[in-house]
């Protein structure tokens, strides 16, 4: 079984993504860093249990990565919102062998952080991005201050019932719920100001 790691809010710009998160849950995620191999950058905010939320966008100052960017960012359209969620494993190669739609392992580094993530060749995860990206941390994962945020439920909505069966096989976490309906991901969170939802 895999473990929930984080979710990603995609936006045309980081400023738009951060403003979206702040409007919905009252917290503005601080700057994170860049991903030169993917031509993206992010802001990050810690959640409980070592989890976190990420705001990600194409880095306008980065050169073209020469490949489709992860999270289908080259094709995204519309307002900021949760575009993807990410699960972690201790054996990425075995996870990719079991779930080949996840993509191929790509090695990344930033400062002392080292990780590998499965990225589809075309940048687009199965089930319109509702299938989780899979990460393996090869260094200790990032550590964030506890600011009183925690995920109580992550609802992954998609019209294909097969996704629910795959997720049940993949992750044993009662907070992760698949519903049959229009494509989308919503996180319900406990915050210092009470329950909030982010989509």
Short mmCIF file of C-alpha atoms in Angstrom, two decimals:
data_model
loop_
_atom_site.label_atom_id
_atom_site.label_comp_id
_atom_site.label_asym_id
_atom_site.label_seq_id
_atom_site.Cartn_x
_atom_site.Cartn_y
_atom_site.Cartn_z
CA UNK A 1 0.00 0.00 0.00
CA UNK A 2 1.08 3.55 -0.75
CA UNK A 3 0.80 6.56 1.57
CA UNK A 4 -0.70 10.00 1.00
CA UNK A 5 2.09 12.58 0.67
CA UNK A 6 0.63 15.86 -0.60
CA UNK A 7 -1.72 17.52 -3.08
CA UNK A 8 -0.95 20.12 -5.71
CA UNK A 9 -2.85 23.25 -6.63
CA UNK A 10 -2.10 24.14 -10.26
CA UNK A 11 -2.34 27.69 -11.57
CA UNK A 12 -1.21 29.85 -14.48
CA UNK A 13 1.04 31.73 -12.04
CA UNK A 14 2.16 31.13 -8.48
CA UNK A 15 0.52 34.40 -7.41
CA UNK A 16 -2.84 33.17 -8.70
CA UNK A 17 -2.42 29.81 -6.98
CA UNK A 18 -1.42 31.31 -3.64
CA UNK A 19 -4.33 33.76 -3.77
CA UNK A 20 -6.71 30.89 -4.49
CA UNK A 21 -5.50 28.90 -1.48
CA UNK A 22 -5.61 31.94 0.79
CA UNK A 23 -9.21 32.74 -0.24
CA UNK A 24 -10.39 29.22 0.47
CA UNK A 25 -8.51 28.23 3.63
CA UNK A 26 -7.08 31.49 4.97
CA UNK A 27 -3.41 30.53 4.55
CA UNK A 28 -0.93 31.80 1.95
CA UNK A 29 1.69 29.09 1.26
CA UNK A 30 5.23 30.54 1.34
CA UNK A 31 7.80 30.17 -1.45
CA UNK A 32 9.30 26.74 -2.06
CA UNK A 33 11.73 26.56 -4.96
CA UNK A 34 12.25 25.58 -8.58
CA UNK A 35 12.29 22.34 -10.58
CA UNK A 36 14.72 23.05 -13.45
CA UNK A 37 14.20 19.63 -15.01
CA UNK A 38 10.48 20.32 -15.35
CA UNK A 39 10.52 24.09 -15.84
CA UNK A 40 8.25 24.71 -12.85
CA UNK A 41 8.35 26.37 -9.44
CA UNK A 42 6.25 26.16 -6.30
CA UNK A 43 5.09 27.39 -2.92
CA UNK A 44 4.66 24.89 -0.07
CA UNK A 45 2.70 24.69 3.16
CA UNK A 46 2.89 22.01 5.83
CA UNK A 47 -0.02 19.88 6.98
CA UNK A 48 -0.16 17.43 9.88
CA UNK A 49 1.44 13.97 9.75
CA UNK A 50 4.34 15.15 7.58
CA UNK A 51 1.96 15.93 4.70
CA UNK A 52 1.83 19.19 2.80
CA UNK A 53 0.11 21.19 0.10
CA UNK A 54 1.87 22.55 -2.94
CA UNK A 55 1.06 25.40 -5.31
CA UNK A 56 2.74 24.76 -8.66
CA UNK A 57 3.00 26.65 -11.94
CA UNK A 58 5.22 26.93 -15.00
CA UNK A 59 8.31 29.00 -14.19
CA UNK A 60 8.38 31.84 -16.75
CA UNK A 61 12.11 32.32 -16.16
CA UNK A 62 13.05 28.68 -16.77
CA UNK A 63 14.19 27.38 -20.16
CA UNK A 64 11.94 24.95 -21.99
CA UNK A 65 12.53 21.56 -20.33
CA UNK A 66 12.49 19.77 -23.69
CA UNK A 67 9.72 17.44 -22.56
CA UNK A 68 6.10 17.78 -21.41
CA UNK A 69 5.94 19.17 -17.89
CA UNK A 70 4.47 17.07 -15.09
CA UNK A 71 0.90 17.51 -13.83
CA UNK A 72 -0.19 18.29 -17.42
CA UNK A 73 0.80 21.92 -16.85
CA UNK A 74 1.47 22.54 -20.54
CA UNK A 75 -2.22 21.95 -21.29
CA UNK A 76 -3.91 23.31 -18.17
CA UNK A 77 -6.75 25.74 -18.70
CA UNK A 78 -9.06 27.58 -16.35
CA UNK A 79 -8.85 28.93 -12.82
CA UNK A 80 -6.45 27.71 -10.14
CA UNK A 81 -7.44 24.56 -8.30
CA UNK A 82 -6.30 21.17 -7.06
CA UNK A 83 -5.05 19.45 -10.17
CA UNK A 84 -3.29 16.43 -8.71
CA UNK A 85 -2.49 14.47 -5.59
CA UNK A 86 0.65 12.55 -4.76
CA UNK A 87 1.31 9.32 -2.87
CA UNK A 88 4.67 8.07 -1.64
CA UNK A 89 6.33 4.69 -1.75
CA UNK A 90 9.58 3.12 -0.57
CA UNK A 91 9.93 1.26 -3.88
CA UNK A 92 9.06 3.39 -6.88
CA UNK A 93 10.19 0.80 -9.41
CA UNK A 94 7.82 -1.80 -7.95
CA UNK A 95 4.96 0.74 -7.84
CA UNK A 96 5.48 1.67 -11.49
CA UNK A 97 5.58 -2.00 -12.45
CA UNK A 98 2.22 -2.46 -10.70
CA UNK A 99 0.69 0.77 -12.04
CA UNK A 100 2.43 1.45 -15.38
CA UNK A 101 0.08 4.34 -16.17
CA UNK A 102 1.91 6.31 -13.47
CA UNK A 103 4.76 6.95 -15.90
CA UNK A 104 8.52 6.48 -15.72
CA UNK A 105 10.79 7.36 -12.78
CA UNK A 106 12.46 10.76 -13.03
CA UNK A 107 15.22 11.72 -10.57
CA UNK A 108 15.13 15.24 -9.09
CA UNK A 109 17.10 17.24 -6.55
CA UNK A 110 16.79 20.60 -4.82
CA UNK A 111 19.31 21.54 -2.17
CA UNK A 112 19.50 18.59 0.23
CA UNK A 113 16.26 17.09 -1.09
CA UNK A 114 16.49 14.07 -3.39
CA UNK A 115 13.48 12.27 -4.79
CA UNK A 116 12.18 10.31 -7.74
CA UNK A 117 8.74 10.68 -9.20
CA UNK A 118 6.87 8.69 -11.82
CA UNK A 119 6.00 11.07 -14.67
CA UNK A 120 4.06 10.04 -17.79
CA UNK A 121 5.87 10.69 -21.07
CA UNK A 122 3.10 13.09 -22.14
CA UNK A 123 2.85 14.68 -18.68
CA UNK A 124 -0.76 13.59 -18.20
CA UNK A 125 -1.71 11.15 -15.45
CA UNK A 126 -4.53 8.63 -16.06
CA UNK A 127 -8.18 9.39 -15.33
CA UNK A 128 -7.76 13.04 -16.31
CA UNK A 129 -5.18 13.57 -13.55
CA UNK A 130 -7.26 11.95 -10.81
CA UNK A 131 -4.83 9.02 -10.64
CA UNK A 132 -2.17 9.99 -8.11
CA UNK A 133 1.43 10.78 -8.97
CA UNK A 134 3.85 8.45 -7.16
CA UNK A 135 6.94 9.75 -5.38
CA UNK A 136 9.85 8.11 -3.58
CA UNK A 137 11.86 10.25 -1.21
CA UNK A 138 15.55 9.32 -1.38
CA UNK A 139 16.38 11.90 1.29
CA UNK A 140 14.30 12.87 4.32
CA UNK A 141 11.22 14.67 2.97
CA UNK A 142 10.75 18.39 3.59
CA UNK A 143 9.80 19.45 7.11
CA UNK A 144 7.39 22.32 7.70
CA UNK A 145 6.21 24.23 10.77
CA UNK A 146 2.94 22.99 12.24
CA UNK A 147 0.43 25.77 11.57
CA UNK A 148 -2.67 23.81 12.50
CA UNK A 149 -3.73 22.47 9.10
CA UNK A 150 -4.73 18.87 8.49
CA UNK A 151 -6.53 16.98 5.74
CA UNK A 152 -9.71 15.30 6.98
CA UNK A 153 -10.91 14.10 3.58
CA UNK A 154 -9.64 14.10 0.01
CA UNK A 155 -12.46 13.49 -2.47
CA UNK A 156 -11.39 12.30 -5.90
CA UNK A 157 -14.35 12.58 -8.27
CA UNK A 158 -14.34 10.93 -11.69
CA UNK A 159 -17.05 9.30 -13.83
CA UNK A 160 -15.10 6.06 -14.30
CA UNK A 161 -15.85 3.59 -11.50
CA UNK A 162 -12.65 1.66 -12.31
CA UNK A 163 -10.66 4.41 -10.62
CA UNK A 164 -12.27 3.55 -7.28
CA UNK A 165 -11.17 -0.07 -7.57
CA UNK A 166 -7.62 0.97 -8.42
CA UNK A 167 -7.43 3.39 -5.51
CA UNK A 168 -8.76 0.76 -3.10
CA UNK A 169 -5.92 -1.51 -4.23
CA UNK A 170 -3.37 1.28 -4.01
CA UNK A 171 -3.95 3.09 -0.73
CA UNK A 172 -5.58 2.24 2.59
CA UNK A 173 -6.54 5.65 3.94
CA UNK A 174 -10.14 6.32 4.99
CA UNK A 175 -9.66 10.00 4.20
CA UNK A 176 -9.23 9.24 0.47
CA UNK A 177 -12.66 8.86 -1.12
CA UNK A 178 -13.57 8.21 -4.76
CA UNK A 179 -16.95 9.39 -5.96
CA UNK A 180 -18.51 8.89 -9.38
CA UNK A 181 -19.18 12.29 -10.86
CA UNK A 182 -17.61 15.23 -12.70
CA UNK A 183 -13.80 15.18 -12.69
CA UNK A 184 -12.26 17.05 -9.78
CA UNK A 185 -10.37 16.85 -6.50
CA UNK A 186 -11.45 18.51 -3.24
CA UNK A 187 -9.62 18.63 0.07
CA UNK A 188 -11.49 19.15 3.33
CA UNK A 189 -9.21 20.51 6.01
CA UNK A 190 -9.20 21.43 9.66
CA UNK A 191 -7.69 24.91 10.00
CA UNK A 192 -7.09 27.29 12.91
CA UNK A 193 -10.32 29.02 11.81
CA UNK A 194 -12.37 25.83 11.62
CA UNK A 195 -13.23 23.41 8.80
CA UNK A 196 -12.55 24.66 5.27
CA UNK A 197 -12.62 23.13 1.79
CA UNK A 198 -10.18 23.63 -1.05
CA UNK A 199 -10.83 22.59 -4.64
#
